[in-house]
Each structure stands twice: as C-alpha cells, then as structure tokens.
XYZ file of C-alpha atoms in Angstrom:
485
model
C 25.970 -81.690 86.124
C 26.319 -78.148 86.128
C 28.341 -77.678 82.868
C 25.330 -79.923 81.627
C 22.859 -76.773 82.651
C 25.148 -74.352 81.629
C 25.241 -75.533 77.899
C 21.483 -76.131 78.394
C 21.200 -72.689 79.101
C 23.256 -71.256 76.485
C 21.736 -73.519 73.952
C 18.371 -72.114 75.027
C 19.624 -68.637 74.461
C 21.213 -69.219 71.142
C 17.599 -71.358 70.057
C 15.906 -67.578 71.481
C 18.274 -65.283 70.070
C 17.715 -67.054 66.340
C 14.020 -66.503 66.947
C 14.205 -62.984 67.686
C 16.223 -62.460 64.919
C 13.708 -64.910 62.499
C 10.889 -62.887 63.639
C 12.916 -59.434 62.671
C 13.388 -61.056 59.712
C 10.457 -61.580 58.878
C 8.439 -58.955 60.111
C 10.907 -56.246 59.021
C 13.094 -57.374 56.525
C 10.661 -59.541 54.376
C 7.402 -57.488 55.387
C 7.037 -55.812 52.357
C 7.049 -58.892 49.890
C 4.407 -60.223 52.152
C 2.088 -57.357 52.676
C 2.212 -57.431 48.746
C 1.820 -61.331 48.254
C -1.637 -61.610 46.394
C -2.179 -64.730 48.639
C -2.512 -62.854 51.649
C -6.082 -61.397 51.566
C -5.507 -59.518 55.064
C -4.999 -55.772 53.572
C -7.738 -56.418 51.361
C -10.142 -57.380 54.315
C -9.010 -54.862 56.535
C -9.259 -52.268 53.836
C -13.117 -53.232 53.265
C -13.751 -53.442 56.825
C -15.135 -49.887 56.937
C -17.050 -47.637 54.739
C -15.243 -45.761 52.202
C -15.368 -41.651 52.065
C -17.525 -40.357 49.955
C -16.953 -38.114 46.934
C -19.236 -35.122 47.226
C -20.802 -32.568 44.430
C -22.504 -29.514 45.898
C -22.803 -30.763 49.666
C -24.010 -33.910 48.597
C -22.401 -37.562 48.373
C -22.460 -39.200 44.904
C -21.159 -41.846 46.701
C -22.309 -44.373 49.160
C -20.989 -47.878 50.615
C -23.075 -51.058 51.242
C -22.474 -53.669 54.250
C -22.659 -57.135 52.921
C -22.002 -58.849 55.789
C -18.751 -60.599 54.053
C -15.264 -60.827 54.432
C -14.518 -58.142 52.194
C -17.847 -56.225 54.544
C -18.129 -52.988 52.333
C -19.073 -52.525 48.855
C -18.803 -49.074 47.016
C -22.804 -47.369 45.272
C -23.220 -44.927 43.050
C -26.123 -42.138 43.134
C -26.777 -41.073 39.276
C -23.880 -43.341 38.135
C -23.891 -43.284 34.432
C -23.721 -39.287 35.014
C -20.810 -39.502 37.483
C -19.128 -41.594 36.217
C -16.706 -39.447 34.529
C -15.844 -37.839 37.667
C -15.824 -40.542 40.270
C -14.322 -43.928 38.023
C -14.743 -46.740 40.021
C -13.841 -48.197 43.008
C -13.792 -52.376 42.732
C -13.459 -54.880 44.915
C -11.676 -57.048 41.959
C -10.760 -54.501 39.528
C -9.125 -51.846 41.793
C -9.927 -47.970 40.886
C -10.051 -45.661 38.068
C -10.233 -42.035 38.189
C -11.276 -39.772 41.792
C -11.756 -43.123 43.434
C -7.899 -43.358 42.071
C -5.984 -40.371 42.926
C -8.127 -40.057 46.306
C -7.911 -43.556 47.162
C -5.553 -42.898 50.117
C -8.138 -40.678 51.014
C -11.154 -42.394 50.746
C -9.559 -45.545 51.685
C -8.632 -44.455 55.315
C -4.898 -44.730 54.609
C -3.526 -41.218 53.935
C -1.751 -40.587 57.220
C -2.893 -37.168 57.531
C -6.156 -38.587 58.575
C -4.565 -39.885 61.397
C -5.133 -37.413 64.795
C -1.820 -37.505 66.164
C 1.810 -37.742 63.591
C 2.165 -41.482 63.951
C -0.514 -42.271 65.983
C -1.876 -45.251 63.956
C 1.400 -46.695 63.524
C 1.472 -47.232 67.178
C -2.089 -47.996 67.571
C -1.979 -50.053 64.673
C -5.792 -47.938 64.188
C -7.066 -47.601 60.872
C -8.582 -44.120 60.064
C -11.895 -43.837 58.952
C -11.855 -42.552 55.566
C -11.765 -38.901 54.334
C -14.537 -37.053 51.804
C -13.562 -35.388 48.336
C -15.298 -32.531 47.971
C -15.640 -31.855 43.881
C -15.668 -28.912 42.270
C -19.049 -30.042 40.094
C -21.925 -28.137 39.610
C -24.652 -30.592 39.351
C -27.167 -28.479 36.778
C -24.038 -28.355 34.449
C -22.772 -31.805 34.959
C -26.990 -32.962 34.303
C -27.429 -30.210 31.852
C -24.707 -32.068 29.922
C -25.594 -35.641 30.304
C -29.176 -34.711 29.312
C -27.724 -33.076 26.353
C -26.152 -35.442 24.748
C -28.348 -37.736 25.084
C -28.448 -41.745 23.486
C -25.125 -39.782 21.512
C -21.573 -40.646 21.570
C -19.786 -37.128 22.664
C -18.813 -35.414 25.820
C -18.888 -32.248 27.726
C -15.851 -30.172 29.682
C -16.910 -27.269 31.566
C -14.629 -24.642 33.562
C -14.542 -21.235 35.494
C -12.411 -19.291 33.494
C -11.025 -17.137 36.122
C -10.007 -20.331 38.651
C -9.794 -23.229 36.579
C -12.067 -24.978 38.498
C -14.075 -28.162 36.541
C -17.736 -27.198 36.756
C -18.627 -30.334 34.426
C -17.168 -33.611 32.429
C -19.799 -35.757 30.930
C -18.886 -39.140 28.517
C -21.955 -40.891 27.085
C -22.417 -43.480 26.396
C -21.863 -44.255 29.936
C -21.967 -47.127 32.482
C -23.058 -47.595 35.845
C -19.889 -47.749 38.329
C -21.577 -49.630 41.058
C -22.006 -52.924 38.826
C -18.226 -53.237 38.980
C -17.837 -52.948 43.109
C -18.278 -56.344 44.549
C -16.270 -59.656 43.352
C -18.527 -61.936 42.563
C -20.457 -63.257 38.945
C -22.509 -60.285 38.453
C -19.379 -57.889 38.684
C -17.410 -60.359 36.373
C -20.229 -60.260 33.770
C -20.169 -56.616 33.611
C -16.798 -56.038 33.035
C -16.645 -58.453 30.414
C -19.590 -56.909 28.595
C -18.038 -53.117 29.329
C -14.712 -54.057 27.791
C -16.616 -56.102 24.757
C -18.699 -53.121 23.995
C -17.406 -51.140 20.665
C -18.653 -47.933 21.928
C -16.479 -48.665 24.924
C -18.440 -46.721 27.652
C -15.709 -47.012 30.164
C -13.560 -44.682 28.234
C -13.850 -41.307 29.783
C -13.918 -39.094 26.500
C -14.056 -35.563 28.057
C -10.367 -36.453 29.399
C -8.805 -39.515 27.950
C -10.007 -39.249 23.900
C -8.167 -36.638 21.732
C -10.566 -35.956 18.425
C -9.027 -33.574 15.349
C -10.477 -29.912 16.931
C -11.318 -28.583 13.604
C -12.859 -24.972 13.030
C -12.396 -24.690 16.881
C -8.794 -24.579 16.786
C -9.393 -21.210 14.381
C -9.489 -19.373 18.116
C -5.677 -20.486 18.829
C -4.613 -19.458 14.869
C -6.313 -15.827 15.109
C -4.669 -15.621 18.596
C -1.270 -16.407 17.076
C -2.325 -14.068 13.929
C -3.078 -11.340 16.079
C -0.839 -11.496 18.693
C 2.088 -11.371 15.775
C 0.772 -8.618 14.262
C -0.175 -10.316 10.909
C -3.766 -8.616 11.031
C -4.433 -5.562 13.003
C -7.957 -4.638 11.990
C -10.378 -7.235 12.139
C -12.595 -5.675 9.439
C -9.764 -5.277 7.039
C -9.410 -7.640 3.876
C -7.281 -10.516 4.059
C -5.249 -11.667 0.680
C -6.647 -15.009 0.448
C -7.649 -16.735 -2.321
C -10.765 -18.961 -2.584
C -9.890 -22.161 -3.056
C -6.470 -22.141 -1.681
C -3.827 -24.558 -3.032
C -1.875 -25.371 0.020
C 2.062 -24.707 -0.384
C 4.194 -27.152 -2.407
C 1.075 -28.779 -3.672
C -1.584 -29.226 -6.132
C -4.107 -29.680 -3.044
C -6.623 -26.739 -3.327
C -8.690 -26.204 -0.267
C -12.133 -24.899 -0.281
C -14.786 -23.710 1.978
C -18.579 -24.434 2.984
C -19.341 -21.250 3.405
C -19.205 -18.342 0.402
C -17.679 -14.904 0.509
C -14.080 -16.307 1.766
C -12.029 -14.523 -1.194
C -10.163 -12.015 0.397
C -12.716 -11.776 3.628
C -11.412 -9.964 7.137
C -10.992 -11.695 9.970
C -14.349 -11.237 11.382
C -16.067 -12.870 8.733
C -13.366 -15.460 8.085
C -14.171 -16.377 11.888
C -17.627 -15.681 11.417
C -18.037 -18.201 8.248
C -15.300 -20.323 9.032
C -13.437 -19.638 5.810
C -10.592 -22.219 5.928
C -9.062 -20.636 3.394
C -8.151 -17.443 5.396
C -7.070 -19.237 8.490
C -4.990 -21.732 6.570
C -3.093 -18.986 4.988
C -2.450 -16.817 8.380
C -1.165 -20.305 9.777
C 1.369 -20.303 7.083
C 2.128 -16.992 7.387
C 2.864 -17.444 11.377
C 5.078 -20.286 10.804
C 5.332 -23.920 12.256
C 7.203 -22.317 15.137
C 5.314 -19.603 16.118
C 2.503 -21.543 15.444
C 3.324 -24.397 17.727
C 4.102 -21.881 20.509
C 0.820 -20.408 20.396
C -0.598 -23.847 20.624
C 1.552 -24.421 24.219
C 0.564 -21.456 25.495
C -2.585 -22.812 25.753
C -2.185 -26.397 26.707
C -0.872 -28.836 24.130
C 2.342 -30.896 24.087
C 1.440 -30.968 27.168
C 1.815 -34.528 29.319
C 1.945 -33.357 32.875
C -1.527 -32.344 33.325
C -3.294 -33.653 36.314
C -7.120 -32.855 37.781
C -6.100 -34.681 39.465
C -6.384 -37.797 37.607
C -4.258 -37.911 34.231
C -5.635 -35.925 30.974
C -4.492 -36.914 27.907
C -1.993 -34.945 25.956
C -3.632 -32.812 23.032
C -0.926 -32.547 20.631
C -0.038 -30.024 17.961
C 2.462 -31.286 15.321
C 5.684 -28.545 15.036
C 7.341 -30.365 12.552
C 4.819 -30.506 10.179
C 5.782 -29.014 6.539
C 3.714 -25.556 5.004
C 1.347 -27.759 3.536
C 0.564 -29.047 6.341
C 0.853 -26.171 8.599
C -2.125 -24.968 6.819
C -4.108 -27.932 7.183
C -3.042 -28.394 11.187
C -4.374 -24.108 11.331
C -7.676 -25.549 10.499
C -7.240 -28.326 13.223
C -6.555 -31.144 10.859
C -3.959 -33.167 9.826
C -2.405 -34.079 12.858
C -3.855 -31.743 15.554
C -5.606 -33.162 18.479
C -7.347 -32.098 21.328
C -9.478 -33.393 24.271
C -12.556 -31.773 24.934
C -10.832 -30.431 28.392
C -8.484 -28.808 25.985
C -10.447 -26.986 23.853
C -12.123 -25.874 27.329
C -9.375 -24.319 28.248
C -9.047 -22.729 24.743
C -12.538 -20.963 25.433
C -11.587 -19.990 29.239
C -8.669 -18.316 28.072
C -10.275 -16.088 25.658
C -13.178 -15.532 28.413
C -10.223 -14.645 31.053
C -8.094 -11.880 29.331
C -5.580 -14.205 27.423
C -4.831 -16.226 31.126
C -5.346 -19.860 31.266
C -5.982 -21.282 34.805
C -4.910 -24.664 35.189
C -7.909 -27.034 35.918
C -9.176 -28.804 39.133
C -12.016 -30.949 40.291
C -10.989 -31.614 43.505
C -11.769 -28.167 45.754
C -10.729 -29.888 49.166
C -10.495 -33.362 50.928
C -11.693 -33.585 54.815
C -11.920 -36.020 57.503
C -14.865 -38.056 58.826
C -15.310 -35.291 60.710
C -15.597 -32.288 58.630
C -11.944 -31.208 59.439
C -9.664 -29.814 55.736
C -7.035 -32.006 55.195
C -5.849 -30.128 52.077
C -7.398 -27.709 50.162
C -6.768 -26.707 46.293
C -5.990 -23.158 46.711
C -4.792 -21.096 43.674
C -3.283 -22.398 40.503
C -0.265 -21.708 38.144
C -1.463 -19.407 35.483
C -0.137 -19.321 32.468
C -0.813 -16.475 29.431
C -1.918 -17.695 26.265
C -2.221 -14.199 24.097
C -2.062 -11.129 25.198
C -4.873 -8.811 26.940
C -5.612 -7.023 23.883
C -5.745 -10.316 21.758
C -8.502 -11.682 24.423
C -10.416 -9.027 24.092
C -10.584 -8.975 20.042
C -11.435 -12.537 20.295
C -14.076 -12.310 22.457
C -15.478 -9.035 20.155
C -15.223 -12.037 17.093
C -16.279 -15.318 19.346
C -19.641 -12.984 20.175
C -20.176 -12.305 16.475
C -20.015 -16.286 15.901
C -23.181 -16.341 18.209
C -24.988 -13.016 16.920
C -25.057 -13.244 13.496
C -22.557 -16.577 12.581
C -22.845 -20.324 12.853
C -23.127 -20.234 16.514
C -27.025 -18.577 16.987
C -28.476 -22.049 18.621
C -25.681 -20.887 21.525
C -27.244 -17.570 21.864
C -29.484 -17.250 25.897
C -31.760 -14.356 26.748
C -30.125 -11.615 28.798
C -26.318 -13.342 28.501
C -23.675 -12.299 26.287
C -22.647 -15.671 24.785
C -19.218 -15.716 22.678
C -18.606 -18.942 20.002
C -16.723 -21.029 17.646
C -18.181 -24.272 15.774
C -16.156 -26.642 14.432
C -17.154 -29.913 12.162
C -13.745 -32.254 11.503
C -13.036 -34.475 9.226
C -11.377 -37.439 9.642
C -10.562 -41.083 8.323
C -8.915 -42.811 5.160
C -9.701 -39.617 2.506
C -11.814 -37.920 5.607
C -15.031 -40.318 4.802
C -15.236 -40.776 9.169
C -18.569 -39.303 10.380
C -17.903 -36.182 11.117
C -17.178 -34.551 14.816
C -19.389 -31.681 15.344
C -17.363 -28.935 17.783
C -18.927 -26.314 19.415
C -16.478 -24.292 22.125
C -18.233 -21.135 23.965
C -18.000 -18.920 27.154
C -21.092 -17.191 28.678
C -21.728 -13.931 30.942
C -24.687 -13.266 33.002
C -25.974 -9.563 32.181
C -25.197 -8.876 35.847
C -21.407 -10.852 36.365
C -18.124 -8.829 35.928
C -16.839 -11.832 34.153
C -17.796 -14.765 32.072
C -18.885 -17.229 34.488
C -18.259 -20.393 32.405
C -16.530 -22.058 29.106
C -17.723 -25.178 27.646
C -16.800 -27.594 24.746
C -18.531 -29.825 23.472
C -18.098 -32.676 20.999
C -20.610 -35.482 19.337
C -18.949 -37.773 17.332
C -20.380 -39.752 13.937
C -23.769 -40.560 14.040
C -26.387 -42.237 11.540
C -27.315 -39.407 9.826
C -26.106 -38.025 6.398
C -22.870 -36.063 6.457
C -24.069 -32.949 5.603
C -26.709 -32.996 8.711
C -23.612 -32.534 11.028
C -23.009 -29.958 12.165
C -21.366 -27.849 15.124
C -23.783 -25.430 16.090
C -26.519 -27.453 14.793
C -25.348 -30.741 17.176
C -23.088 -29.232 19.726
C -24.224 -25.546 20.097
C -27.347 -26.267 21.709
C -25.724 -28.819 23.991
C -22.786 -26.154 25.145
C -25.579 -23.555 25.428
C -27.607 -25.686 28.099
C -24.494 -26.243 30.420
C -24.241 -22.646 30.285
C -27.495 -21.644 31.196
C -27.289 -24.300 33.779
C -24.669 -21.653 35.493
C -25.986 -18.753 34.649
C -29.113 -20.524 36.367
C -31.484 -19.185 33.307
C-alpha cells in the first residue's frame, strides 16, 4: 500500500512539475506572440482605460480625451483640429497613430517607462502610468496666421527660429478634423474612407511629407554656392550672361519673365529672378560643388526627424550641364519640402548656420515633472559668415524694391525670395507659387523667424500666379504673427 502512495505521490509531482513548466511556457516563452495576437483585445482595453496626455502649444492642450463609458473607455478630441492637424496626426482607436500622437505615443500612452516613479516599479506593480504631456514648440498666432492664410487653397506653411531650430509653425490645407478618426465605430469608418477617397488628399501633411520643384527659391542655395566659390565677388558687378541662354549641349534656349537679365549683377539677377544668370553660375560651380552646397543645407538628406519623419528634398548630382542649369533654377529634378526651403531661409537669417529643427521642446509627467527635454541641436554651416550676410543684403532688396514688396511689415526689416515652378508633361501643371523669407523686429538682435510658403495650382490663369503675389502675403502674416505687429 505504501509503494501505491509513493508512486501516487511522485505522479502528483511529475503532473505539478509539467504545470509549472506549461505555465513558464507560456507566460514567458510564448508571451510575446500572445501579447501581439490581434485576438486578444486586453492591451488594447487596458491601453484606453485612461486618458491619454495631452499635446500642448503655448501652455495650452490641443488635445483632450472623452470617456465613453466602453470597453475601449477613452476616446482622443481635438481643439482647432483642421489647424493642428499637421502637428498632432491622429491618434485612432482602429487606425493607430500618425505623426506627434506617433513618435510620443509611449508618452502619451502611459507606457514609456520613464514615467514610471521608481526603475521597475510598474513591472512589479504591474501599474500602468498615467500618461505624459508633449509640450510643442508652436506658436499659435503663427500656426493660425498660417492656416488663415491659406485659406480654401491647397499649400502649406513651415516656420522656424533661425538661431534654435525650433518649429514655430506647419500648416497643410486642405485639412481634416483628427477627432473624426478616434473611436471604432461607423462614423470613424466613414471618414476614413472619404479622407483616403478625397483627390486633394487632406491627410497628407504637405509642410513635411510633399516635396514640390523649389523654383526661383532655390536661387538662395546657387548664389550661396556662387559666392562662397568665389565666382562673383561684387554683387553690383556685371555678370556674362546672355539673354536667352541656350543651356549646354543643347538647342534649349532659356528665357526670363523679367527684362534687363543680359549681363545683369547679382543683385538684380536675384532681384528679377533672371534665370538666365543663375543658370549659368550653376554651370559654372559644377554638379559637384553644386550638390555640396545643396547638403550643406539639408537635401539628400533621409535621416531627418522632428521628431516624426520629413521627407527627403533631393538635389540630383548626377545630372548633366544642361541640366545643372535647369536644377540651379530649382527645376528639373530638384525637390524640396516646404520645411526645407525653411531651413534655406533660417540659414541665411543665422550667419550661414543651419539649426536642425524640433517641435517637441519637452515631454513631462501627469504631474508637471521633465521627463526629457530637447536641449541644443547639431548645427551644421551652410555658407560661410560673409556669404550670409551678402545674402541677406540681396534677400532684403527682393522685399524693398523686387518681387517680394507684399512681404514688406512696418518697422521690420523683412529679407525675400519668390519663386513660381513649373512643372508637368512640357511644364503645363499649375504653377507652385514660392515665397521663402526671414523677418527682424526693429528692436531684436536677430531675425526672429523664417518662413516658406507654397500654394499649389489653382483655377486661375497661369500668368495670375505668382510668388509674391500668392505666397508673399501669406509668409508675411506668419511673420508678423511673431514679431506680434
């Protein structure tokens, strides 16, 4: 009988000791396949138990959640949504997240464990932290001053600091409303289908994600490779350039809108936007040179983050004379996001020095406590000092007495460049009308903000667009937004 209980007994063990090691299985071995099975709704319930952080612009939350009583309690709102919504993306209960709600969504979420009080406090508490704020770098008259701007048009706004790099705007109209998209049910299902079906595809943040030919505006980054290789040392003296210009190894002659091009100096090539001269210094400069130039400032470049992704604005380096000349002029196959050519302007506006941008200045807890802050960024020098400042001599002209006046504000020195590319089969696309700027308050030691701006094709004859007669007065308003005039 009691060999019986023994074997009993061992049996037992053996039945416990495979359960222990089941349940380690399971729970360690196989966890994550299940905490990633899309049949298991847990995560997602816990993660809506609680009200998501908020993303803040100036003090104030542009963000909000909504209890709805359901499984999945907490639904993400939107104050001013259409004009956020290039900032903030959404945040989904079906459709996950797009943009801040994206790169802070361990953040907002709760789950980044620096919210936790204690290193691995939650993992023994199993506690979920209530979720952390993003404080934004926004200013809210710029961001408005943009969306207001632009209007029913199809365009978009980038606005920096030039001496931190920090994002002061980023409009995309047309826009959408984000909060449409947060819960899971009909209504949210009817919207995205309608956003995606839409041709002028609102969800499409153009400020950082769309890459347009730059036209004129890419003139600043040829006359800062033209001076800073010596090719013209007095702005005032005549250039040999012929008017048209046949482009080299071709029969293609290139002309100009503007007259008085023959053989004009660099001021008023820049000043009329002679194509003519610029494609001929980009020639002279070389694809190599050139393409540097173009780096220096920001293109070829894949890795920037703000700290969503920002599409690459390209400049073409193996592109033949002919059409180095055309990519001078920022055509043929030069591209740039409006954040780019932002940049362009900041780095004339900041001594030759471009800051790399930000939006996000810090993210805190519930409580008000930092969790990380952005503190200063890689700089990077575009042309030299002396360059800068002969640009920004030339970029004022623009606005003085050039195609830039509707950029000109009372008691601020305002520097310019408008640009109007072509594009399409034979360049019969609507037009993009360009306008990139920086602005200084009669009282600041430094320009205070750089802009560009960009309104694509609209129903109107080609000749009515225009840089500074669509763009300029849309750049000029964010800046007078900062300046607070």
């Amino acid at each position: 009988m009691t060999r019986h209980i023994r074997h009993a007994a061992a049996f037992c063990v053996l039945l416990l000791a495979a359960l222990l090691v089941n349940a380690a299985r399971v729970q360690v071995v196989q966890a994550p396949r299940y905490a990633t099975n899309p049949a298991d709704r847990r995560p997602d319930i816990a993660r809506y138990q609680q009200p998501r952080g908020d993303i803040l612009v100036a003090g104030e939350s542009v963000t909000g959640s909504r209890d709805t009583g359901e499984h999945l309690r907490y639904e993400r709102t939107y104050a001013d949504g259409p004009m956020y919504a290039p900032v903030t993306g959404f945040a989904s209960q079906e459709y996950g997240t797009t943009l801040l709600e994206h790169a802070e969504d361990a953040v907002l979420s709760g789950a980044d464990p620096l919210l936790a009080p204690l290193p691995l406090w939650n993992d023994v508490t199993q506690a979920r932290n209530p979720g952390g704020d993003v404080v934004t770098t926004v200013h809210p008259a710029a961001q408005r001053a943009a969306y207001r701007g632009l209007g029913g048009r199809t365009g978009a706004v980038a606005a920096i600091e030039p001496a931190t790099g920090r994002i002061l705007a980023l409009v995309s109209t047309p826009s959408y409303d984000p909060g449409k998209l947060s819960g899971n049910g009909k209504d949210a299902l009817r919207t995205w289908r309608r956003l995606n079906g839409d041709p002028d595809r609102p969800m499409l943040n153009r400020a950082v994600r769309r890459t347009y030919p730059p036209g004129s505006t890419f003139k600043v980054v040829t006359a800062a490779a033209a001076l800073d290789a010596g090719l013209v040392r007095d702005l005032d003296a005549p250039t040999r350039s012929a008017d048209p210009y046949t482009l080299p190894g071709t029969r293609t002659r290139l002309t100009n809108e503007s007259e008085g091009c023959r053989n004009a100096s660099l001021r008023q090539a820049f000043e009329r936007s002679c194509n003519t001269v610029f494609a001929g210094l980009g020639v002279e400069v070389g694809a190599r040179g050139l393409t540097a130039a173009a780096e220096r400032f920001g293109f070829n470049d894949d890795r920037l983050r703000v700290p969503f992704s920002v599409a690459p604005s390209s400049f073409d380096p193996s592109a033949d004379r002919a059409q180095l000349g055309l990519s001078a002029i920022g055509q043929y196959n030069t591209r740039a996001t409006p954040l780019q050519m932002a940049m362009v302007a900041a780095a004339v506006a900041n001594g030759g020095q471009v800051r790399t941008p930000y939006l996000v200045e810090r993210t805190t807890r519930a409580g008000g406590g930092t969790v990380a802050a952005a503190g200063s960024r890689p700089v990077r020098q575009a042309m030299r000092p002396a360059t800068a400042t002969r640009l920004k001599e030339l970029m004022t002209g623009v606005v003085r007495s050039g195609t830039g006046a509707n950029a000109a504000i009372r008691g601020a020195v305002v520097g310019g460049k408008t640009g109007t590319a072509q594009h399409g089969v034979g360049n019969t696309g609507t037009p993009y009308a360009w306008f990139v700027s920086w602005a200084q308050g009669a009282r600041d030691l430094e320009p205070k903000v750089a802009v560009a701006a960009v309104v694509e094709g609209a129903a109107a004859d080609h000749g009515d667009i225009t840089g500074g007669g669509l763009a300029a007065p849309v750049a000029r308003a964010v800046m007078a937004a900062v300046l607070d005039r």
